[in-house]
Amino acid sequence: MFIMDIHTHTAAYSPCSITDPVEHIRRAAAVGLDGICITEHDRPWLSWEWQALQRDARGLNIILLPGQEIRCHDAEGRTKGDFLIFGPEIIIERPLSPQALIGLIHERRGVVIAAHPYRGDMSFLGAGDLVYELDLDGIEVYHPHHTRSGLDKAKAAAAKLARAATGASDAHRLEEIGTLGTIFPEAVTNLEDLVRQIKAKKTTPTSMLPGWPEQD
């Protein structure tokens, strides 16, 4: 069993986060995670910057992997939800529809997960029932802004569509890291491992929050 928090943000490239990247990784190791993904908003880390961060993480006994959280829009510019992408480094230079984003990532042999699809506090950031029309690889089921109803809808969608079910903290603060996560049955040592296990639908969302997800 290998536990990762696969949806987190740092202040380096997510203005809504307040965490220093190195402290971010140290916190992940301190709370007992086996791995963590940094998924900044709408952009990747540059390769040389990521390599420097990996050097800073040496000795912490934790796997560090990159991803992105991409906000999609329709032709009229309306928000159609946020999506986590994992795979080769891709720079999204213009707004994309969910369908176009998924096609692009699948061409690069990566995976796309609907982030907080039934987020209750800011529903326009979740794809909602649009997930039933998309060729997704996974559904983020456990998310701190899913109410009981939202969690049930996300869980039902993952089951009906036979997609990987994931969980993550969406951390923007140190204390949030690792509160929710994803269990992988095999060790994840690189992006290829992560992509393979998500495609194989071998993931299980997990919580370190007392009483969650039973709470409303």
Coordinates of N, CA and C in Angstrom, one line a residue:
M1 N 0.8 -1.2 0.0 CA 0.0 0.0 0.0 C 0.9 1.3 0.0
F2 N 0.6 2.2 -0.9 CA 1.4 3.4 -1.1 C 0.4 4.6 -1.1
I3 N 0.6 5.5 -0.2 CA -0.4 6.6 0.0 C 0.2 7.9 -0.5
M4 N -0.5 8.6 -1.4 CA -0.1 9.9 -2.0 C -1.2 10.9 -1.9
D5 N -0.8 12.1 -1.7 CA -1.7 13.3 -1.9 C -1.4 13.8 -3.3
I6 N -2.3 13.6 -4.2 CA -2.0 13.9 -5.6 C -2.5 15.2 -6.1
H7 N -3.0 16.1 -5.2 CA -3.5 17.4 -5.7 C -3.2 18.4 -4.6
T8 N -2.1 19.1 -4.8 CA -1.6 20.1 -3.9 C -1.0 21.3 -4.6
H9 N -0.9 22.5 -3.9 CA -0.4 23.7 -4.5 C 0.6 24.4 -3.6
T10 N 1.6 25.0 -4.3 CA 2.6 25.8 -3.5 C 2.5 27.3 -4.0
A11 N 3.1 28.1 -3.2 CA 3.2 29.5 -3.5 C 4.1 29.8 -4.7
A12 N 4.8 28.9 -5.2 CA 5.8 29.1 -6.3 C 5.0 29.5 -7.6
Y13 N 3.9 28.8 -7.8 CA 3.2 29.1 -9.1 C 1.6 29.0 -8.9
S14 N 1.2 28.9 -7.7 CA -0.3 29.0 -7.4 C -0.5 30.2 -6.4
P15 N -0.9 31.3 -6.9 CA -1.0 32.5 -6.1 C -1.9 32.3 -4.9
C16 N -2.9 31.4 -5.0 CA -3.8 31.1 -3.9 C -3.2 30.3 -2.8
S17 N -2.0 29.8 -2.9 CA -1.3 29.0 -1.9 C -0.3 29.9 -1.1
I18 N -0.1 29.5 0.1 CA 0.9 30.2 0.9 C 2.1 29.3 1.3
T19 N 2.2 28.1 0.8 CA 3.3 27.2 1.2 C 4.5 27.3 0.4
D20 N 5.6 27.4 1.1 CA 7.0 27.3 0.4 C 7.1 25.9 -0.1
P21 N 7.6 25.7 -1.3 CA 7.7 24.4 -1.9 C 8.5 23.4 -1.1
V22 N 9.7 23.8 -0.5 CA 10.5 22.9 0.3 C 9.8 22.5 1.6
E23 N 9.2 23.5 2.2 CA 8.4 23.2 3.5 C 7.2 22.3 3.2
H24 N 6.7 22.5 2.0 CA 5.5 21.7 1.5 C 5.9 20.2 1.5
I25 N 7.1 19.9 0.9 CA 7.5 18.6 0.8 C 7.9 18.0 2.2
R26 N 8.5 18.8 3.0 CA 8.9 18.4 4.4 C 7.7 18.0 5.2
R27 N 6.6 18.8 5.0 CA 5.4 18.6 5.7 C 4.8 17.2 5.3
A28 N 4.8 17.0 4.0 CA 4.3 15.7 3.4 C 5.0 14.5 4.0
A29 N 6.3 14.6 4.1 CA 7.1 13.5 4.7 C 6.8 13.4 6.2
A30 N 6.6 14.5 6.9 CA 6.4 14.5 8.3 C 5.1 13.9 8.7
V31 N 4.0 14.0 7.9 CA 2.7 13.4 8.2 C 2.6 12.0 7.7
G32 N 3.7 11.4 7.1 CA 3.7 10.0 6.8 C 3.3 9.6 5.4
L33 N 3.2 10.6 4.5 CA 2.9 10.3 3.1 C 4.0 9.5 2.5
D34 N 3.7 8.6 1.6 CA 4.7 8.0 0.8 C 5.1 8.8 -0.5
G35 N 4.2 9.7 -0.9 CA 4.4 10.5 -2.0 C 3.5 11.7 -2.1
I36 N 3.9 12.7 -2.9 CA 3.1 13.9 -3.0 C 3.2 14.4 -4.4
C37 N 2.1 14.9 -5.0 CA 2.2 15.6 -6.3 C 1.9 17.1 -6.1
I38 N 2.7 17.9 -6.8 CA 2.4 19.3 -6.8 C 1.8 19.6 -8.1
T39 N 0.6 20.2 -8.1 CA -0.3 20.4 -9.2 C -0.7 21.9 -9.3
E40 N 0.3 22.7 -9.8 CA 0.0 24.1 -9.8 C -1.1 24.4 -10.8
H41 N -1.7 25.6 -10.7 CA -2.8 26.0 -11.5 C -2.3 26.5 -12.9
D42 N -2.7 25.7 -13.9 CA -2.6 26.1 -15.3 C -1.1 26.3 -15.8
R43 N -0.2 25.6 -15.2 CA 1.2 25.7 -15.7 C 2.1 24.6 -15.0
P44 N 3.1 24.1 -15.8 CA 4.0 23.2 -15.2 C 5.2 24.0 -14.6
W45 N 5.9 23.3 -13.7 CA 7.3 23.8 -13.3 C 8.2 23.6 -14.5
L46 N 9.1 24.6 -14.7 CA 10.2 24.3 -15.7 C 11.1 23.2 -15.2
S47 N 11.6 22.5 -16.2 CA 12.4 21.3 -15.9 C 13.5 21.5 -14.9
W48 N 14.3 22.6 -15.1 CA 15.5 22.9 -14.3 C 15.0 23.3 -12.9
E49 N 13.9 24.0 -12.8 CA 13.4 24.3 -11.5 C 12.9 23.1 -10.7
W50 N 12.3 22.2 -11.4 CA 11.8 20.9 -10.8 C 13.0 20.1 -10.3
Q51 N 14.0 20.0 -11.1 CA 15.2 19.2 -10.8 C 15.8 19.8 -9.5
A52 N 15.8 21.2 -9.4 CA 16.4 21.8 -8.2 C 15.5 21.5 -7.0
L53 N 14.2 21.4 -7.1 CA 13.3 21.1 -6.0 C 13.5 19.6 -5.6
Q54 N 13.7 18.7 -6.6 CA 13.9 17.3 -6.3 C 15.2 17.2 -5.5
R55 N 16.2 18.0 -5.8 CA 17.5 18.0 -5.0 C 17.2 18.4 -3.6
D56 N 16.4 19.4 -3.4 CA 16.1 19.9 -2.1 C 15.3 18.8 -1.3
A57 N 14.6 17.9 -2.0 CA 13.8 16.9 -1.3 C 14.6 15.7 -1.0
R58 N 15.8 15.6 -1.4 CA 16.6 14.4 -1.2 C 16.8 14.2 0.3
G59 N 16.7 12.9 0.7 CA 16.8 12.6 2.1 C 15.5 12.6 2.9
L60 N 14.4 13.0 2.3 CA 13.2 13.1 3.0 C 12.4 11.8 2.9
N61 N 12.8 10.9 2.1 CA 12.2 9.6 2.0 C 10.7 9.7 1.5
I62 N 10.5 10.5 0.4 CA 9.2 10.7 -0.1 C 9.3 10.9 -1.6
I63 N 8.4 10.4 -2.4 CA 8.3 10.5 -3.8 C 7.6 11.8 -4.2
L64 N 8.3 12.6 -5.0 CA 7.8 13.9 -5.4 C 7.5 13.9 -6.9
L65 N 6.3 14.1 -7.4 CA 5.9 14.1 -8.8 C 5.1 15.3 -9.2
P66 N 5.3 15.8 -10.5 CA 4.6 16.9 -10.9 C 3.3 16.6 -11.6
G67 N 2.4 17.6 -11.6 CA 1.2 17.5 -12.4 C 0.7 18.9 -12.6
Q68 N -0.5 19.1 -13.1 CA -1.1 20.4 -13.2 C -2.6 20.3 -12.9
E69 N -3.2 21.5 -12.5 CA -4.6 21.6 -12.4 C -5.0 22.6 -13.5
I70 N -5.8 22.2 -14.5 CA -6.1 23.0 -15.6 C -7.6 23.4 -15.6
R71 N -7.9 24.7 -15.7 CA -9.3 25.1 -15.7 C -9.8 25.2 -17.2
C72 N -10.9 24.5 -17.5 CA -11.4 24.4 -18.9 C -12.6 25.4 -19.1
H73 N -12.8 25.7 -20.3 CA -13.9 26.6 -20.7 C -14.5 26.2 -22.0
D74 N -15.7 26.6 -22.2 CA -16.4 26.3 -23.5 C -16.1 27.4 -24.5
A75 N -16.7 27.3 -25.7 CA -16.4 28.3 -26.7 C -16.9 29.7 -26.3
E76 N -17.8 29.8 -25.4 CA -18.3 31.1 -25.0 C -17.5 31.7 -23.8
G77 N -16.5 30.9 -23.4 CA -15.7 31.3 -22.2 C -16.2 31.0 -20.9
R78 N -17.2 30.2 -20.8 CA -17.8 29.8 -19.5 C -16.9 28.6 -18.9
T79 N -16.7 28.7 -17.6 CA -15.9 27.7 -16.9 C -16.6 26.3 -16.9
K80 N -15.9 25.3 -17.3 CA -16.4 24.0 -17.4 C -15.7 23.0 -16.4
G81 N -15.1 23.5 -15.4 CA -14.5 22.7 -14.4 C -13.0 22.6 -14.4
D82 N -12.4 22.1 -13.3 CA -11.0 22.0 -13.2 C -10.6 20.5 -13.4
F83 N -9.4 20.3 -13.9 CA -9.0 18.9 -14.2 C -7.5 18.7 -13.9
L84 N -7.2 17.6 -13.2 CA -5.8 17.3 -12.9 C -5.2 16.5 -14.1
I85 N -4.0 16.9 -14.5 CA -3.4 16.2 -15.6 C -2.0 15.7 -15.2
F86 N -1.7 14.5 -15.6 CA -0.4 13.9 -15.2 C 0.2 13.2 -16.5
G87 N 1.5 13.4 -16.7 CA 2.1 12.8 -17.9 C 3.3 13.7 -18.3
P88 N 3.6 13.7 -19.6 CA 4.7 14.5 -20.1 C 4.4 16.0 -19.8
E89 N 5.5 16.8 -19.7 CA 5.3 18.2 -19.4 C 4.7 18.9 -20.6
I90 N 3.5 19.5 -20.3 CA 2.8 20.2 -21.4 C 2.4 21.6 -20.9
I91 N 2.7 22.6 -21.8 CA 2.3 24.0 -21.5 C 1.0 24.3 -22.2
I92 N -0.1 24.6 -21.5 CA -1.4 24.9 -22.1 C -1.4 26.4 -22.4
E93 N -1.3 26.8 -23.7 CA -1.1 28.2 -24.1 C -2.4 28.9 -24.3
R94 N -3.5 28.2 -24.3 CA -4.8 28.9 -24.5 C -5.9 28.1 -23.8
P95 N -7.0 28.7 -23.5 CA -8.1 28.0 -22.9 C -8.6 26.8 -23.8
L96 N -8.8 25.7 -23.1 CA -9.3 24.5 -23.8 C -10.6 24.1 -23.2
S97 N -11.4 23.4 -24.1 CA -12.6 22.7 -23.6 C -12.1 21.4 -22.9
P98 N -12.9 20.9 -22.0 CA -12.5 19.6 -21.4 C -12.2 18.5 -22.4
Q99 N -13.0 18.5 -23.5 CA -12.8 17.4 -24.5 C -11.4 17.6 -25.2
A100 N -11.1 18.9 -25.5 CA -9.8 19.2 -26.1 C -8.6 18.8 -25.2
L101 N -8.8 19.2 -23.9 CA -7.7 18.9 -23.0 C -7.5 17.4 -22.9
I102 N -8.6 16.7 -22.7 CA -8.5 15.2 -22.6 C -7.8 14.6 -23.8
G103 N -8.2 15.1 -25.0 CA -7.6 14.5 -26.3 C -6.2 14.8 -26.3
L104 N -5.7 16.0 -25.9 CA -4.3 16.4 -25.9 C -3.5 15.5 -25.0
I105 N -4.0 15.3 -23.8 CA -3.3 14.6 -22.8 C -3.2 13.1 -23.1
H106 N -4.3 12.6 -23.7 CA -4.3 11.2 -24.1 C -3.4 10.9 -25.3
E107 N -3.2 11.9 -26.1 CA -2.2 11.8 -27.2 C -0.8 11.7 -26.7
R108 N -0.6 12.3 -25.5 CA 0.7 12.2 -24.9 C 0.8 11.1 -23.9
R109 N -0.2 10.2 -23.9 CA -0.2 9.0 -23.0 C -0.3 9.4 -21.5
G110 N -0.9 10.5 -21.2 CA -1.1 10.9 -19.8 C -2.5 10.6 -19.4
V111 N -2.9 11.0 -18.2 CA -4.2 10.8 -17.6 C -4.8 12.1 -17.2
V112 N -6.1 12.1 -17.2 CA -6.9 13.3 -16.8 C -7.9 12.9 -15.7
I113 N -7.9 13.6 -14.6 CA -8.9 13.3 -13.5 C -9.7 14.6 -13.3
A114 N -11.0 14.4 -13.1 CA -11.9 15.5 -12.8 C -11.7 15.9 -11.4
A115 N -11.2 17.1 -11.2 CA -10.9 17.7 -9.8 C -12.3 18.1 -9.2
H116 N -12.5 17.7 -7.9 CA -13.7 18.2 -7.2 C -14.9 18.4 -8.1
P117 N -15.4 17.4 -8.8 CA -16.4 17.6 -9.7 C -17.7 18.1 -9.1
Y118 N -18.0 17.8 -7.9 CA -19.2 18.3 -7.2 C -18.9 19.2 -6.1
R119 N -18.0 20.1 -6.2 CA -17.6 21.0 -5.2 C -18.8 21.9 -4.9
G120 N -19.1 22.0 -3.6 CA -20.3 22.7 -3.2 C -20.2 24.2 -3.0
D121 N -19.0 24.6 -2.6 CA -18.8 26.0 -2.3 C -18.6 26.9 -3.5
M122 N -18.0 26.4 -4.5 CA -17.8 27.1 -5.8 C -18.1 26.1 -6.9
S123 N -19.3 25.9 -7.1 CA -19.7 24.8 -8.0 C -19.2 24.9 -9.4
F124 N -19.0 26.2 -9.9 CA -18.5 26.4 -11.2 C -17.1 25.8 -11.5
L125 N -16.4 25.5 -10.4 CA -15.1 25.0 -10.5 C -15.1 23.4 -10.7
G126 N -16.2 22.8 -10.5 CA -16.4 21.4 -10.7 C -17.1 21.1 -12.0
A127 N -16.8 20.0 -12.7 CA -17.4 19.7 -13.9 C -18.8 19.2 -13.7
G128 N -19.2 18.7 -12.5 CA -20.5 18.2 -12.3 C -20.9 17.1 -13.1
D129 N -22.1 17.0 -13.6 CA -22.6 15.8 -14.4 C -21.9 15.8 -15.8
L130 N -21.2 16.8 -16.1 CA -20.4 16.8 -17.4 C -19.5 15.6 -17.4
V131 N -19.1 15.1 -16.2 CA -18.2 13.9 -16.2 C -18.7 12.8 -16.9
Y132 N -20.0 12.6 -17.0 CA -20.7 11.5 -17.7 C -20.5 11.6 -19.2
E133 N -20.1 12.7 -19.7 CA -19.9 12.9 -21.2 C -18.4 12.9 -21.6
L134 N -17.5 12.7 -20.7 CA -16.1 12.9 -20.9 C -15.3 11.6 -20.8
D135 N -14.3 11.4 -21.6 CA -13.4 10.2 -21.6 C -12.3 10.4 -20.5
L136 N -12.8 10.6 -19.3 CA -11.8 10.8 -18.2 C -11.2 9.5 -17.8
D137 N -10.0 9.6 -17.1 CA -9.3 8.5 -16.5 C -9.7 8.3 -15.0
G138 N -10.1 9.4 -14.4 CA -10.4 9.3 -12.9 C -11.3 10.4 -12.5
I139 N -11.9 10.1 -11.3 CA -12.8 11.1 -10.6 C -12.3 11.3 -9.2
E140 N -12.1 12.6 -8.9 CA -11.6 12.9 -7.5 C -12.9 12.8 -6.6
V141 N -12.9 11.8 -5.8 CA -14.1 11.5 -5.0 C -13.9 12.2 -3.6
Y142 N -12.8 11.9 -2.9 CA -12.6 12.6 -1.7 C -11.9 14.0 -1.9
H143 N -12.6 15.0 -1.5 CA -12.1 16.4 -1.6 C -12.7 17.2 -0.5
P144 N -11.9 18.1 0.2 CA -12.4 18.7 1.4 C -13.6 19.6 1.1
H145 N -13.9 20.0 -0.1 CA -15.1 20.8 -0.4 C -16.2 20.0 -1.0
H146 N -16.1 18.7 -1.0 CA -17.3 17.9 -1.3 C -18.1 17.7 0.0
T147 N -19.4 18.1 -0.1 CA -20.3 17.8 0.9 C -20.6 16.3 0.9
R148 N -21.4 15.9 1.8 CA -21.8 14.5 1.8 C -22.5 14.1 0.5
S149 N -23.4 15.1 0.0 CA -24.1 14.9 -1.3 C -23.1 14.8 -2.4
G150 N -22.1 15.8 -2.4 CA -21.2 15.9 -3.5 C -20.3 14.6 -3.5
L151 N -19.9 14.2 -2.4 CA -19.1 13.0 -2.3 C -19.8 11.8 -2.9
D152 N -21.1 11.6 -2.5 CA -21.9 10.5 -3.0 C -22.0 10.6 -4.5
K153 N -22.2 11.8 -5.1 CA -22.3 11.9 -6.5 C -21.0 11.6 -7.2
A154 N -19.9 12.0 -6.6 CA -18.6 11.7 -7.2 C -18.3 10.2 -7.2
K155 N -18.7 9.6 -6.0 CA -18.5 8.2 -5.9 C -19.3 7.4 -6.9
A156 N -20.6 7.8 -7.0 CA -21.5 7.1 -8.0 C -21.0 7.3 -9.4
A157 N -20.5 8.4 -9.8 CA -20.0 8.7 -11.1 C -18.8 7.8 -11.4
A158 N -17.8 7.7 -10.4 CA -16.6 6.8 -10.6 C -17.1 5.4 -10.8
A159 N -18.1 4.9 -10.0 CA -18.5 3.6 -10.1 C -19.2 3.3 -11.5
K160 N -20.2 4.2 -11.8 CA -20.9 4.0 -13.0 C -20.1 4.0 -14.3
L161 N -19.1 4.9 -14.3 CA -18.3 5.1 -15.5 C -17.1 4.2 -15.5
A162 N -16.9 3.4 -14.3 CA -15.7 2.5 -14.2 C -14.4 3.3 -14.4
R163 N -14.3 4.4 -13.6 CA -13.1 5.2 -13.6 C -12.4 5.1 -12.3
A164 N -11.1 5.4 -12.3 CA -10.3 5.4 -11.0 C -10.9 6.4 -10.1
A165 N -11.1 6.0 -8.8 CA -11.5 6.9 -7.7 C -10.3 7.4 -7.0
T166 N -10.2 8.7 -6.8 CA -9.0 9.3 -6.1 C -9.5 10.2 -5.0
G167 N -8.5 10.5 -4.1 CA -8.7 11.5 -3.1 C -7.5 12.4 -2.9
A168 N -7.7 13.6 -2.5 CA -6.6 14.5 -2.3 C -7.0 15.7 -1.4
S169 N -6.0 16.4 -0.8 CA -6.3 17.5 0.1 C -6.5 18.8 -0.7
D170 N -6.0 18.9 -1.9 CA -6.0 20.2 -2.6 C -5.4 21.3 -1.7
A171 N -4.3 20.9 -1.0 CA -3.7 21.7 0.0 C -3.1 23.0 -0.6
H172 N -3.5 24.1 0.2 CA -2.9 25.4 -0.1 C -2.2 25.9 1.1
R173 N -2.3 25.2 2.2 CA -1.6 25.5 3.5 C -0.9 24.2 4.0
L174 N 0.1 24.4 4.8 CA 0.9 23.2 5.3 C 0.0 22.2 6.1
E175 N -0.9 22.8 6.9 CA -1.7 21.9 7.8 C -2.7 21.0 7.0
E176 N -2.9 21.4 5.7 CA -3.9 20.6 4.9 C -3.3 19.4 4.2
I177 N -2.0 19.4 4.1 CA -1.3 18.4 3.3 C -1.5 17.0 4.0
G178 N -2.0 16.0 3.2 CA -2.1 14.7 3.6 C -3.4 14.4 4.4
T179 N -4.3 15.4 4.5 CA -5.5 15.1 5.2 C -6.4 14.2 4.4
L180 N -6.3 14.3 3.1 CA -7.0 13.3 2.2 C -6.0 12.8 1.2
G181 N -6.2 11.6 0.7 CA -5.2 11.1 -0.2 C -5.7 9.9 -1.0
T182 N -4.8 9.3 -1.8 CA -5.1 8.2 -2.6 C -4.2 7.0 -2.3
I183 N -4.8 5.9 -2.2 CA -4.0 4.6 -1.9 C -3.7 4.0 -3.3
F184 N -2.5 3.7 -3.5 CA -2.1 2.9 -4.7 C -1.6 1.5 -4.2
P185 N -2.0 0.4 -4.8 CA -1.7 -0.9 -4.3 C -0.2 -1.2 -4.5
E186 N 0.4 -0.5 -5.4 CA 1.9 -0.7 -5.7 C 2.6 0.6 -5.5
A187 N 3.9 0.5 -5.3 CA 4.7 1.7 -5.1 C 4.7 2.5 -6.3
V188 N 4.6 3.8 -6.1 CA 4.7 4.8 -7.2 C 6.1 5.5 -7.1
T189 N 6.9 5.2 -8.1 CA 8.3 5.8 -8.1 C 8.5 6.8 -9.1
N190 N 7.6 6.9 -10.1 CA 7.7 7.9 -11.2 C 6.3 8.1 -11.8
L191 N 6.2 9.1 -12.7 CA 4.9 9.4 -13.4 C 4.4 8.2 -14.1
E192 N 5.2 7.4 -14.7 CA 4.7 6.2 -15.4 C 4.0 5.3 -14.5
D193 N 4.5 5.1 -13.3 CA 3.8 4.2 -12.3 C 2.4 4.8 -11.9
L194 N 2.4 6.1 -11.7 CA 1.2 6.8 -11.3 C 0.1 6.6 -12.5
V195 N 0.5 6.9 -13.7 CA -0.4 6.9 -14.8 C -0.9 5.5 -15.0
R196 N 0.0 4.5 -14.9 CA -0.4 3.1 -15.2 C -1.4 2.6 -14.2
Q197 N -1.2 3.0 -12.9 CA -2.2 2.5 -11.9 C -3.5 3.2 -11.9
I198 N -3.5 4.5 -12.3 CA -4.8 5.2 -12.5 C -5.5 4.6 -13.7
K199 N -4.8 4.3 -14.8 CA -5.4 3.7 -16.0 C -6.0 2.3 -15.6
A200 N -5.3 1.6 -14.7 CA -5.8 0.3 -14.3 C -6.9 0.3 -13.3
K201 N -7.3 1.5 -12.8 CA -8.4 1.7 -11.9 C -8.1 1.0 -10.5
K202 N -6.8 1.1 -10.1 CA -6.4 0.4 -8.9 C -6.3 1.3 -7.7
T203 N -6.9 2.5 -7.8 CA -6.7 3.5 -6.7 C -7.9 3.5 -5.8
T204 N -7.7 3.9 -4.5 CA -8.7 4.0 -3.5 C -8.6 5.3 -2.7
P205 N -9.6 6.2 -2.6 CA -9.5 7.4 -1.8 C -9.4 7.1 -0.4
T206 N -8.7 7.9 0.4 CA -8.5 7.7 1.8 C -8.5 9.0 2.6
S207 N -8.9 8.9 3.9 CA -9.0 10.1 4.7 C -8.2 9.9 6.0
M208 N -7.5 11.0 6.4 CA -6.9 11.1 7.7 C -7.7 12.0 8.7
L209 N -8.8 12.5 8.2 CA -9.6 13.4 9.0 C -10.6 12.7 9.9
P210 N -10.6 12.9 11.2 CA -11.6 12.2 12.0 C -13.0 12.4 11.6
G211 N -13.8 11.3 11.4 CA -15.2 11.5 11.1 C -15.5 11.7 9.6
W212 N -14.4 11.9 8.8 CA -14.7 12.2 7.4 C -14.5 10.9 6.6
P213 N -15.4 10.6 5.7 CA -16.4 11.4 5.0 C -17.8 11.3 5.6
E214 N -17.9 10.7 6.8 CA -19.3 10.6 7.3 C -19.9 11.9 7.6
Q215 N -19.1 12.9 7.9 CA -19.7 14.2 8.2 C -20.3 14.9 7.0
D216 N -21.3 15.8 7.2 CA -21.9 16.5 6.1 C -21.0 17.7 5.7

